[in-house]
Coordinates of C-alpha atoms in Angstrom, one line a residue:
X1 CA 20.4 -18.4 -22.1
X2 CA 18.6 -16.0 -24.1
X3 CA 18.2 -13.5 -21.0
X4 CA 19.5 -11.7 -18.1
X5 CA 17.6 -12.3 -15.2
X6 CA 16.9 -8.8 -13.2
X7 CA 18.7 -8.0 -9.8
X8 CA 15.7 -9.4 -7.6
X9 CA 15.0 -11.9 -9.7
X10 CA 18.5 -13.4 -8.6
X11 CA 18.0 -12.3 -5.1
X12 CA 14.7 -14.2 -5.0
X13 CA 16.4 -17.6 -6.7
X14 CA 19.3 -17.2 -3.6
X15 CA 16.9 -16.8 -1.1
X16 CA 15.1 -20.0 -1.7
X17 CA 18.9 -21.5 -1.9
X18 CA 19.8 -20.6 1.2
X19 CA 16.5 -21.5 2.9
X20 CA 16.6 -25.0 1.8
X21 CA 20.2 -25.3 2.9
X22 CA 19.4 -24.4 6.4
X23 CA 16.6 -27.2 6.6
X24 CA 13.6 -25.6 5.2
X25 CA 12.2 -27.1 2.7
X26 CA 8.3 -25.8 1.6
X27 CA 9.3 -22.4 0.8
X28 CA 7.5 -19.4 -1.0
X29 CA 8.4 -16.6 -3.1
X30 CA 6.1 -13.7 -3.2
X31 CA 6.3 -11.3 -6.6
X32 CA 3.8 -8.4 -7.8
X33 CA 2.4 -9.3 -11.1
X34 CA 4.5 -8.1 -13.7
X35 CA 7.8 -9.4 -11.6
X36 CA 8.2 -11.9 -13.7
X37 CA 7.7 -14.9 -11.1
X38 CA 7.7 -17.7 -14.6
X39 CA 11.0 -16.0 -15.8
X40 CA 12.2 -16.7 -12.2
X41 CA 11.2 -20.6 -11.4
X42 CA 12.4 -20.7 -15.2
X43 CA 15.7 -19.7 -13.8
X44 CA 15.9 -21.4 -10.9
X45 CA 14.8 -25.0 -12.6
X46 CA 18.1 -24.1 -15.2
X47 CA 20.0 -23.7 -12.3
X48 CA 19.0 -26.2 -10.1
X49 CA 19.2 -29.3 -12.3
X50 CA 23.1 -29.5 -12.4
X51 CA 22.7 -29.9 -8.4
X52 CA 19.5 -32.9 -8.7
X53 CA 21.9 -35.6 -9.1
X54 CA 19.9 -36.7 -12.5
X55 CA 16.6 -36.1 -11.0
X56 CA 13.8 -33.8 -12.8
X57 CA 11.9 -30.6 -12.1
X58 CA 8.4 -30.9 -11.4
X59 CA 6.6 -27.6 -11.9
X60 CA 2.5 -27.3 -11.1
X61 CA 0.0 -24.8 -12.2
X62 CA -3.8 -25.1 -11.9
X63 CA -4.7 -23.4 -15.6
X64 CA -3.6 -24.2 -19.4
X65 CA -2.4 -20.8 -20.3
X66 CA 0.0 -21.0 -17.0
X67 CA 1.0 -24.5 -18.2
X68 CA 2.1 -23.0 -21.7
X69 CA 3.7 -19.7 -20.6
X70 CA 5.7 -21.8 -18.0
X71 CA 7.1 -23.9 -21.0
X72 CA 7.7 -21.0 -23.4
X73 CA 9.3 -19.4 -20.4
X74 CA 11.7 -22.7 -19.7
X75 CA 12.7 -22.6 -23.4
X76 CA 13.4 -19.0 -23.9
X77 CA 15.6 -19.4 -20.8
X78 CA 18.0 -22.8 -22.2
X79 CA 16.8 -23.6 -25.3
X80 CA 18.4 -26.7 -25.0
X81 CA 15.8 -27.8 -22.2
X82 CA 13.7 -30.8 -22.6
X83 CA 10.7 -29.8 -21.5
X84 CA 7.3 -32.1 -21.4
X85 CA 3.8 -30.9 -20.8
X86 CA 1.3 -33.3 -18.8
X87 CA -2.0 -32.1 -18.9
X88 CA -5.2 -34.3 -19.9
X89 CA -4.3 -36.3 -23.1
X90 CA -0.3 -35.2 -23.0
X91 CA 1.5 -37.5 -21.4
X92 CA 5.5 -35.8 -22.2
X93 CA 7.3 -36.6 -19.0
X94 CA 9.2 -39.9 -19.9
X95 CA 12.4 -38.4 -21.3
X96 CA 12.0 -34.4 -19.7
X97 CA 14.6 -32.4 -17.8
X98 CA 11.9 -30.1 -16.5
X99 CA 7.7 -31.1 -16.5
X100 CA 5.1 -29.1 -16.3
X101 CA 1.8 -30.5 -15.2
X102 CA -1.4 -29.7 -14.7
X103 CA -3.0 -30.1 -10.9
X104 CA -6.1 -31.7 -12.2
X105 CA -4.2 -34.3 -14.0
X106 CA -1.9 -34.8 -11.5
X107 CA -4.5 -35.5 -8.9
X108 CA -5.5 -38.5 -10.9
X109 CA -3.3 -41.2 -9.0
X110 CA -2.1 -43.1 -12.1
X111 CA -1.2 -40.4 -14.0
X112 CA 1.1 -38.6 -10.8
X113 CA 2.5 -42.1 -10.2
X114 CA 4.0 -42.2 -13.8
X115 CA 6.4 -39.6 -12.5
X116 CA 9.3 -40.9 -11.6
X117 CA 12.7 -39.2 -10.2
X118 CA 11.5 -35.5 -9.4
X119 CA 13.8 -33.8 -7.1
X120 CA 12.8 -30.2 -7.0
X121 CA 8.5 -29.1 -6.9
X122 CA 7.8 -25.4 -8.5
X123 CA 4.1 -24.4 -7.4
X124 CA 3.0 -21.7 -9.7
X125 CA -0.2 -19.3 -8.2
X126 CA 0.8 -21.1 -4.5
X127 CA -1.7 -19.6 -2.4
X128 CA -3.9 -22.4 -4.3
X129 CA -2.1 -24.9 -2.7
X130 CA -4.1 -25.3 0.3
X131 CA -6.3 -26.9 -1.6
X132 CA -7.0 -30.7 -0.9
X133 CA -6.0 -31.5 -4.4
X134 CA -2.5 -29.8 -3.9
X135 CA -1.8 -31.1 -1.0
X136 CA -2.5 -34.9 -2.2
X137 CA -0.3 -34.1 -5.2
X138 CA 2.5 -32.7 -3.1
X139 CA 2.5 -35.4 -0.4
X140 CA 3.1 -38.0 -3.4
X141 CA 5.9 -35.6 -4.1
X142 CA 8.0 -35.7 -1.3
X143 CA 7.1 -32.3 0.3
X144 CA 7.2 -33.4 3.3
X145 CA 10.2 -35.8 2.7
X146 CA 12.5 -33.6 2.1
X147 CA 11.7 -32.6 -1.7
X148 CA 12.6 -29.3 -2.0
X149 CA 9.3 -26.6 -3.2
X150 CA 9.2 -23.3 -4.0
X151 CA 5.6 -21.5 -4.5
X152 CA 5.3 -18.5 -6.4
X153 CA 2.7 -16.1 -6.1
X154 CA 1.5 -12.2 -5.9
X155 CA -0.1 -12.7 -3.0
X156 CA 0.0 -14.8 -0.1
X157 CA -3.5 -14.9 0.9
X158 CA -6.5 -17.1 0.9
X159 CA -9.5 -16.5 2.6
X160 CA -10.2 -19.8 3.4
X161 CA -7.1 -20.6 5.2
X162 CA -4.5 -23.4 5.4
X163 CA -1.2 -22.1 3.6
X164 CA 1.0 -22.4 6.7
X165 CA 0.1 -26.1 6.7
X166 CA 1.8 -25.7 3.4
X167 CA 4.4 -23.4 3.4
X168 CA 6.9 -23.1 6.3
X169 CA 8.0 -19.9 5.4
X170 CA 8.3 -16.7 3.0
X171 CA 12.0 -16.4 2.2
X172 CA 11.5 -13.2 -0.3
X173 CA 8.9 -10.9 -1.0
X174 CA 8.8 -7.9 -3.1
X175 CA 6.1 -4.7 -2.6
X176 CA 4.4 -3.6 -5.4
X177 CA 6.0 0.1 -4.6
X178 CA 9.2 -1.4 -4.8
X179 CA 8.8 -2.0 -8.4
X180 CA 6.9 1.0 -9.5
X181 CA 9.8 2.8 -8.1
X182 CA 12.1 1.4 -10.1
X183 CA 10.5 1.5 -13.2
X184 CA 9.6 -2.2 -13.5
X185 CA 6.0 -1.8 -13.3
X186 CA 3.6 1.1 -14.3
X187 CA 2.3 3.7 -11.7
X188 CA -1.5 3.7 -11.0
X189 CA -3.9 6.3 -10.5
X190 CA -7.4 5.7 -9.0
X191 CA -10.5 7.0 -9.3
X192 CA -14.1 5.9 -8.0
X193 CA -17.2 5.1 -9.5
X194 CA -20.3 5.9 -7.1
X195 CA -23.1 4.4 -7.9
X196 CA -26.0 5.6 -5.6
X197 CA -28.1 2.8 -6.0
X198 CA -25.9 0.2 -5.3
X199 CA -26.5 -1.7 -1.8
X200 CA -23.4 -3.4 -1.3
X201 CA -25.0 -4.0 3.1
X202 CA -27.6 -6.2 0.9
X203 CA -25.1 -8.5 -0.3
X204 CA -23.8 -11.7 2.0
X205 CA -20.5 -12.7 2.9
X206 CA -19.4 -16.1 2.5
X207 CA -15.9 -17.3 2.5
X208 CA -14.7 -14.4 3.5
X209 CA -15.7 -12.4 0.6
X210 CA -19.2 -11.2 -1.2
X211 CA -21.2 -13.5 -2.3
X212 CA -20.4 -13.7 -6.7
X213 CA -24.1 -14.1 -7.3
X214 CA -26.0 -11.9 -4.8
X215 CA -22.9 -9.4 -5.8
X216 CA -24.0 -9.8 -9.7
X217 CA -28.0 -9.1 -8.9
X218 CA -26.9 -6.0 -7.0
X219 CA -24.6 -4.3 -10.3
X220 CA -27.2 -5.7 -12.8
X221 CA -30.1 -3.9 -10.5
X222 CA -28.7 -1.1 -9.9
X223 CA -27.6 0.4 -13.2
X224 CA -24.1 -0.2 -12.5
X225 CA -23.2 -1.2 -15.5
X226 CA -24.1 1.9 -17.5
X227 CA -22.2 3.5 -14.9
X228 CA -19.3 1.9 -15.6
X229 CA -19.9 2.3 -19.5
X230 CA -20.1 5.8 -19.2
X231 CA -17.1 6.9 -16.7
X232 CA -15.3 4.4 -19.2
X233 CA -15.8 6.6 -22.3
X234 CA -15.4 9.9 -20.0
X235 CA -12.2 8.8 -18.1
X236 CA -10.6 5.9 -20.7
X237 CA -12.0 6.8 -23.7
X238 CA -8.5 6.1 -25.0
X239 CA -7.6 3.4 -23.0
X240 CA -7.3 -0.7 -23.6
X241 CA -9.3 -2.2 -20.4
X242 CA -10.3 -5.0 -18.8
X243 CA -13.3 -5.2 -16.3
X244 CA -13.4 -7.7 -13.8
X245 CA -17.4 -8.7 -12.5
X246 CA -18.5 -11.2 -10.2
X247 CA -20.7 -13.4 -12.5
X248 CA -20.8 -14.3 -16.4
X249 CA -23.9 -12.5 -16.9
X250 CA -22.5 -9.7 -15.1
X251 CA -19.5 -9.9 -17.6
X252 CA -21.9 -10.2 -21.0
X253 CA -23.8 -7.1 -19.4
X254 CA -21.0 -5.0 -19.1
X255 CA -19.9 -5.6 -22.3
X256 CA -23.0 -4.5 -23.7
X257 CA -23.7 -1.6 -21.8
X258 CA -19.8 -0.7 -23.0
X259 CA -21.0 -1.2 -27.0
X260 CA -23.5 0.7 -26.4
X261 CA -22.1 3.9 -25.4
X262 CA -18.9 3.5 -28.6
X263 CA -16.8 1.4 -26.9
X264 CA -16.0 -2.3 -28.4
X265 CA -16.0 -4.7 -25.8
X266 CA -16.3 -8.2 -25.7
X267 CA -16.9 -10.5 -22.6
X268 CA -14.4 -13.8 -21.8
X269 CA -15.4 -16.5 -18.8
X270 CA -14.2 -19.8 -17.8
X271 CA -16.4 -21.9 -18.9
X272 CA -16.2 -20.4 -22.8
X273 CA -14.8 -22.5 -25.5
X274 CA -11.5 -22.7 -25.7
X275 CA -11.2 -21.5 -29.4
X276 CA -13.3 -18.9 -28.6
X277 CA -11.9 -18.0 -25.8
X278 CA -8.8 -17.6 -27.2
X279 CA -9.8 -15.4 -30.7
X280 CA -11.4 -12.6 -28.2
X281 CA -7.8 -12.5 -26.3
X282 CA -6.4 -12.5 -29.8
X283 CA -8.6 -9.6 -31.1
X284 CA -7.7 -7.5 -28.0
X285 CA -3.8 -8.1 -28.1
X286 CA -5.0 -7.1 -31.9
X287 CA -6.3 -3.7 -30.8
X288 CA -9.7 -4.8 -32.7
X289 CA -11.2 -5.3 -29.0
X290 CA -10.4 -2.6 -26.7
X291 CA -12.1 -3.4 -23.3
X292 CA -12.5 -7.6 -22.2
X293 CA -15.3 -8.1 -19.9
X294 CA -14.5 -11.4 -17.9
X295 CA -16.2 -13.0 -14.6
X296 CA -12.7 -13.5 -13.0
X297 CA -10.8 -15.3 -15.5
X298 CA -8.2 -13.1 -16.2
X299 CA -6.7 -12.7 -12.5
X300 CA -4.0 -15.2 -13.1
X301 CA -1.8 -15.8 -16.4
X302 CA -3.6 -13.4 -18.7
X303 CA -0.3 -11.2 -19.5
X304 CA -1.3 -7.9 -22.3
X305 CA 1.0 -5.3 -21.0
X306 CA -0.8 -2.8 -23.5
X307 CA -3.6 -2.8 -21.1
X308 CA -4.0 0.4 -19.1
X309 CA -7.6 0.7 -17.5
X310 CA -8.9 -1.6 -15.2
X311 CA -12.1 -1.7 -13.8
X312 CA -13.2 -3.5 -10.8
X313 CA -16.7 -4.2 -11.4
X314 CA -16.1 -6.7 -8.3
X315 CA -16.0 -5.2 -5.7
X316 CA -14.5 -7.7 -2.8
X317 CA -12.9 -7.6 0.7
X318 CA -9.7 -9.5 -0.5
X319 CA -6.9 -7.7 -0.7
X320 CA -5.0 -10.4 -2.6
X321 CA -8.2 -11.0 -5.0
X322 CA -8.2 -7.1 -5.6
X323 CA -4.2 -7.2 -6.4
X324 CA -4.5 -9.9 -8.9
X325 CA -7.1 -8.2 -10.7
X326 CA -5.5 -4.2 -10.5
X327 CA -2.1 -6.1 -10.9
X328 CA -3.5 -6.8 -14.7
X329 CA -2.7 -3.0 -15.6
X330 CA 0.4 -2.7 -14.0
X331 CA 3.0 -3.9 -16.7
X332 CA 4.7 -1.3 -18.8
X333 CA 4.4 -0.8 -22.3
X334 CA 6.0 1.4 -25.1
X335 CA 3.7 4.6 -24.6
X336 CA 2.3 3.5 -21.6
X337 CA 2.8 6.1 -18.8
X338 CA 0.8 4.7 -16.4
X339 CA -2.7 2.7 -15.5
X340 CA -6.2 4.4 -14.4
X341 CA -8.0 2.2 -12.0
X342 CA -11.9 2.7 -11.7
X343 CA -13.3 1.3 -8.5
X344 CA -17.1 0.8 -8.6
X345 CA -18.3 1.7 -5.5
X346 CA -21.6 1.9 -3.9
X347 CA -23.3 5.0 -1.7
X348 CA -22.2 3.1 1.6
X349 CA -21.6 0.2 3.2
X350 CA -20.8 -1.9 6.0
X351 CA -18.1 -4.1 4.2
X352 CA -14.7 -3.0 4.3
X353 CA -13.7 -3.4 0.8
X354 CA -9.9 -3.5 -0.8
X355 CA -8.8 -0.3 -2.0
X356 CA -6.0 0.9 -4.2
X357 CA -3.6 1.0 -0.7
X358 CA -3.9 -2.5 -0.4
X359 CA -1.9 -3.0 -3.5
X360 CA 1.4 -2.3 -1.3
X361 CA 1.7 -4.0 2.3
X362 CA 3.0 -0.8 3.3
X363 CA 0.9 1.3 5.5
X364 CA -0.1 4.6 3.1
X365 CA -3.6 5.9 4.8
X366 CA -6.3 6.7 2.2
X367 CA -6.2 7.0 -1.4
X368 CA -6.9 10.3 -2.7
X369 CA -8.7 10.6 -5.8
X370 CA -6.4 11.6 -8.6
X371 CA -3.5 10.9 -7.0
X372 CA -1.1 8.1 -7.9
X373 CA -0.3 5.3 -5.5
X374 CA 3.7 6.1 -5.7
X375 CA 2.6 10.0 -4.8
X376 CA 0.3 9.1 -1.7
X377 CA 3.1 6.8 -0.9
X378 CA 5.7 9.7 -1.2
X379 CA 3.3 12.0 0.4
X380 CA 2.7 9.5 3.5
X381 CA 6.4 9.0 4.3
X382 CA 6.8 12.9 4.5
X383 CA 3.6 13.3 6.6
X384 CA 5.3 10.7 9.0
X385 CA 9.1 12.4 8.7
X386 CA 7.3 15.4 9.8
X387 CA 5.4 13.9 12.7
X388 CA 8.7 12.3 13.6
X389 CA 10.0 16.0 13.6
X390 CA 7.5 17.0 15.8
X391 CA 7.5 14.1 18.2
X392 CA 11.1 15.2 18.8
X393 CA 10.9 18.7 18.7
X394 CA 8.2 18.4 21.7
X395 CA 10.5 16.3 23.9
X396 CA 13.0 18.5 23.2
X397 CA 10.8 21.3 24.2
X398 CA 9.1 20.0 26.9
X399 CA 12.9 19.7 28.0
X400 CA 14.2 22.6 28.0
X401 CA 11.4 25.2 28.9
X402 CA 10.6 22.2 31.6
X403 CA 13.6 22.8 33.2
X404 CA 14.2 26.9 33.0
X405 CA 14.2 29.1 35.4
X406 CA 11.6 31.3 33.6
X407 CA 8.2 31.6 33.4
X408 CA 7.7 30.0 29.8
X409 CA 3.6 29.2 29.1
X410 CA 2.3 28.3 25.9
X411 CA -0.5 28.8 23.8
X412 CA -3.3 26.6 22.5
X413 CA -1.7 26.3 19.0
X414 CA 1.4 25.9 20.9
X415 CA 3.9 28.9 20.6
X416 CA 6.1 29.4 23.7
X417 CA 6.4 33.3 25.2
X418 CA 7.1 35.1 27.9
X419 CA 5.0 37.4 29.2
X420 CA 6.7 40.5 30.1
X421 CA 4.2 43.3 30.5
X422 CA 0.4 44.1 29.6
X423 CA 1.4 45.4 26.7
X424 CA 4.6 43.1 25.7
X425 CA 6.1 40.3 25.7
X426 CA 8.5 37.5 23.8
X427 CA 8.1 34.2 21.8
X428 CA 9.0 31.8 19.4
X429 CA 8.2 30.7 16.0
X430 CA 9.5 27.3 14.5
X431 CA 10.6 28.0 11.0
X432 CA 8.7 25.0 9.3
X433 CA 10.1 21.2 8.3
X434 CA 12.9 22.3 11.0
X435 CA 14.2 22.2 14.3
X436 CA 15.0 26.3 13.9
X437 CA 13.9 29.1 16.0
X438 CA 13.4 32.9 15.6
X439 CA 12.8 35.1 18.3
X440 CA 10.5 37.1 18.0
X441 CA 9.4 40.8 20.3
X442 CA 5.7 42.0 20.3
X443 CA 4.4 45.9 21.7
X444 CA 1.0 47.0 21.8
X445 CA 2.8 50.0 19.9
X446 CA 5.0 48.1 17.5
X447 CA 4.0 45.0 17.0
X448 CA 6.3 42.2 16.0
X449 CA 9.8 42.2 15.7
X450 CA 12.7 40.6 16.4
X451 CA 15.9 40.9 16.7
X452 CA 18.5 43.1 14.2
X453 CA 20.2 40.1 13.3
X454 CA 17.4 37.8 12.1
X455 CA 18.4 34.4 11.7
X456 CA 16.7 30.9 12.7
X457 CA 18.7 29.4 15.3
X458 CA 18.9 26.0 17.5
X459 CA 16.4 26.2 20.0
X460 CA 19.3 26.1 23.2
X461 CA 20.4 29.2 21.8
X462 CA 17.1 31.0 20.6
X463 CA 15.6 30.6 24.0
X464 CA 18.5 31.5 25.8
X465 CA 19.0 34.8 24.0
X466 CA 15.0 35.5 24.9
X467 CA 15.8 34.6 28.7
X468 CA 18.2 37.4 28.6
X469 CA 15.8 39.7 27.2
X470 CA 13.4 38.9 29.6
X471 CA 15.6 39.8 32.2
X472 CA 16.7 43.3 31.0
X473 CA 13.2 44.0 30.1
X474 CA 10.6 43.2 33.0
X475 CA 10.9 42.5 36.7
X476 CA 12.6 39.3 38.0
X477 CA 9.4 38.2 40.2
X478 CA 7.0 38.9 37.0
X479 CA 9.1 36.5 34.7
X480 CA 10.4 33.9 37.4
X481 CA 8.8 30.3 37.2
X482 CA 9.2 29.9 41.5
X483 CA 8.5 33.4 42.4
X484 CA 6.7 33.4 45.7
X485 CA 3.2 35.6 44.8
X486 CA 2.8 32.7 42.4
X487 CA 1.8 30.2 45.7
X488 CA -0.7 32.3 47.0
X489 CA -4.2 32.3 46.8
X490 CA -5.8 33.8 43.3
X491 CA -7.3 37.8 44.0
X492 CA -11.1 38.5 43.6
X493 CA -10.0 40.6 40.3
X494 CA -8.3 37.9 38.8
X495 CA -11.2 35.3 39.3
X496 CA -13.6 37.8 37.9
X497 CA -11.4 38.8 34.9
X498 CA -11.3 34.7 34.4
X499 CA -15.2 34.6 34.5
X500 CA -16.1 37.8 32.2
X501 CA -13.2 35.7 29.7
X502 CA -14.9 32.6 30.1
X503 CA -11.8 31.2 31.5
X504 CA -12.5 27.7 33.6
X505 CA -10.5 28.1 37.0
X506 CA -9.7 24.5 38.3
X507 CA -10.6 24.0 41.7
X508 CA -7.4 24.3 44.0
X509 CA -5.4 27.0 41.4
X510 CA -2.8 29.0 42.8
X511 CA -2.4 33.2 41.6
X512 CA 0.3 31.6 39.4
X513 CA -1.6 29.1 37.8
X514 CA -4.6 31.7 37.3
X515 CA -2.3 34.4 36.2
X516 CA -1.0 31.6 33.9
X517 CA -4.5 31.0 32.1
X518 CA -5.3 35.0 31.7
X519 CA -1.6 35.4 29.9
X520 CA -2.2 31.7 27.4
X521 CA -6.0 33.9 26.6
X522 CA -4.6 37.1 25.9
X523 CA -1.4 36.1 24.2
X524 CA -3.3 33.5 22.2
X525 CA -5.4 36.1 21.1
X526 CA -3.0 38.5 19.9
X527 CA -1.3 36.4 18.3
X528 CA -4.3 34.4 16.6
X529 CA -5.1 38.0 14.8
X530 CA -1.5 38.7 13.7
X531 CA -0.5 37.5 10.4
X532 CA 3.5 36.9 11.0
X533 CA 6.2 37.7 8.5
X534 CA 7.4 34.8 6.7
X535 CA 10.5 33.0 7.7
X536 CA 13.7 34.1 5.7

């Protein structure tokens, strides 16, 4: 073996072990692109023939340049493989340990039925498999006979439905973070192109997703083409590219519009000759073509690493189409630091498009411009710590001045204090990120202060030491939560202090509760005009 597999790589291979061996036996294995997912079925095949009993490897992909990277994959992992290619006028499967095939031969009947002895099914791209021609070709097969299959894919999603009639379950999945984070794939920063004329409410759904055509009208209509062209040369002037676009004329456009403003582009489609085809790759991985325009050719088995920009002149409502396009940037490179992702977007609209947060299943919030998706990762976990600080800190509050003896209120912005006087009284302030407390005196004469020995402490112990204060320093009756002037009915001054305050009375308040709502105003603005020293 010419290679060391990588940690998850292994992890992956185990997991689909184990799941057959506890009865499953249609299971899938979903990698980011840039995992590696060939390098892993390539593995697993090695591995997996000594326990076939004699029986071959039957491995299925949809496109030629998946059928040749699964073989060169396969070789570089045991050279001494046999491995046979079946695809249109190849025909090497009599005398192979391993065969890889193409779907759209195999779904010939004569050619599948030449197959003889295959005891283990690797579907490469397998949210394709739903497909009628898939399913034919795995029913022939033995998928649902026992055959052991493993699927491989970066995402597990297909608009129009049908995979869990295919696979029975997911045994190992790996988020895109995941590997950013650990230096397997390259970090991503996004940035939007708004295009003011573009109408994406114009343009029909079908399938789930924009129409490809109606899509391509709206771009070429709009000018968004030279908009793309021109944030290119402003924002990846230095960059190698690739720009996804809904249509082949879309695709030629865009590489126009990118000549014309310095940048060498060149457009690449499905339906291209193959020779063709494959020079314009070549003169990119060359560096003598630095952006490919292609009408959705390149989301599965194109592999440059050196690419760094991608552009989604597509926009769509799949999260797993707009992951295998993005996922074309991700793959690091010597000098490579990371990949710029321009999304072209229009003024507004009523579709809710994929977004750079969809490239992790995680749940992150919005994208901010400039920002890369490991930072608004990062920064969304410590937004959530810090609500899950709070959330705790209230009960905990809500707790304990709950339950005292003292007449605690609190303010709108929520700082706890005792009122002591008209002219004085006590509170707390939260030291920030912690569950710390310092106490805190304020005078209409002094000001704040607090205590001689200023230190942040637990709150048990911060509002107990303010409780004692309160107690040395005003009357019982003012500061006590059950004293009994607190029942009776509210005085004429207070209700007219409450109405020349703009203070809302509630219908059925005692003198308490009024006295309550004149202390929150006042001490709430006091405190709102007091710029507080910082904690220690």
């Amino acid at each position: 073996m010419s290679f060391t597999p990588r940690p998850y790589q292994l992890e992956a291979i185990e997991a689909l072990r184990q799941g057959w061996a506890a009865g499953q036996n249609r299971l899938a294995v979903v990698l980011p692109t840039g995992a590696g997912k060939t390098v892993v079925f390539s593995h697993l095949a090695h591995r997996m023939l000594d326990t076939l009993g004699g029986r071959r490897v039957l491995v299925i992909a949809h496109r030629e340049e998946l059928l040749e990277q699964a073989a060169a994959k396969l070789y570089a992992v045991d050279p001494m493989l046999r491995v046979g290619i079946v695809k249109a006028q190849r025909d090497e499967h009599a005398d192979a340990d391993v065969i890889v095939a193409s779907v759209q031969t195999l779904a010939v009947p004569r050619r599948r039925e030449a197959i003889r002895d295959v005891g283990l099914i690797i579907v490469d791209e397998c949210h394709h498999a739903a497909a009628r021609s898939y399913m034919d070709v795995l029913a022939h097969f033995g998928a649902w006979d026992g055959t052991p299959v493993a699927g491989f894919t970066a995402t597990m999603t297909r608009t129009d439905g049908g995979l869990a009639e295919v696979w029975q379950d997911v045994v190992f999945r790996l988020d895109i973070l995941d590997m950013i984070s650990d230096g397997y794939l390259c970090d991503v920063r996004g940035k939007s192109i708004t295009v003011d004329t573009l109408d994406l409410n114009k343009v029909r759904t079908r399938g789930g997703d924009l129409v490809d055509g109606q899509l391509g009208r709206a771009l070429e209509e709009s000018g968004a083409l030279d908009a793309i062209a021109k944030a290119y040369a402003e924002h990846a002037a230095d960059r190698p590219g690739v720009v996804f676009t809904p249509t082949v004329a879309t695709a030629q456009a865009a590489a126009a519009s990118l000549r014309a403003v310095g940048v060498t582009a060149a457009p690449v489609w499905g339906n291209m000759g193959r020779d063709e085809r494959r020079a314009t790759l070549a003169r990119y991985e060359a560096g003598n073509v630095q952006v490919l325009t292609n009408c959705m050719v390149l989301t599965e088995g194109f592999d440059a690493p050196h690419t760094s920009c991608v552009v989604v002149a597509r926009p769509t409502k799949s999260p797993g189409l707009y992951v295998q396009m993005v996922g074309r940037g991700l793959r690091p490179a010597p000098g490579k630091t990371d990949a710029l992702l321009l999304d072209v977007m229009g003024a507004a609209s009523r579709h809710k498009l994929a977004s750079m947060v969809d490239l992790t299943a995680r749940e992150i919030g919005e994208a901010e411009e400039g920002k890369t998706l490991k930072q608004v990762a990062e920064e969304h976990v410590a937004t959530e710590r810090r609500r899950a600080l709070a959330a705790r800190v209230e009960a905990e509050e809500i707790n304990l001045f709950g339950g005292s003896a003292i007449r605690w209120l609190r303010t709108k912005d929520g700082t706890w204090f005792i009122r002591l006087t008209g002219a004085m009284f006590l509170f707390l302030r939260r030291d920030p990120g912690t569950r710390l407390y310092r106490m805190r005196r304020w005078t209409q004469s002094h000001g704040v202060h607090g205590p001689t020995e200023d230190v942040a402490r637990p709150l048990p112990e911060a509002l107990a030491w303010l409780e004692q204060q309160a107690k040395v320093l005003a009357p019982q009756a003012f500061v006590a939560r059950e004293a009994r002037w607190r029942r009776s009915q509210p005085s004429a001054k207070q209700l007219g202090l409450c109405r020349r305050l703009g203070i809302a009375v509630p219908r059925g308040s005692t003198a308490g509760d009024v006295a309550d709502l004149i202390d929150q105003d006042r001490v709430g603005r006091v405190l709102g005009q007091l710029i507080l020293p910082a904690a220690a």
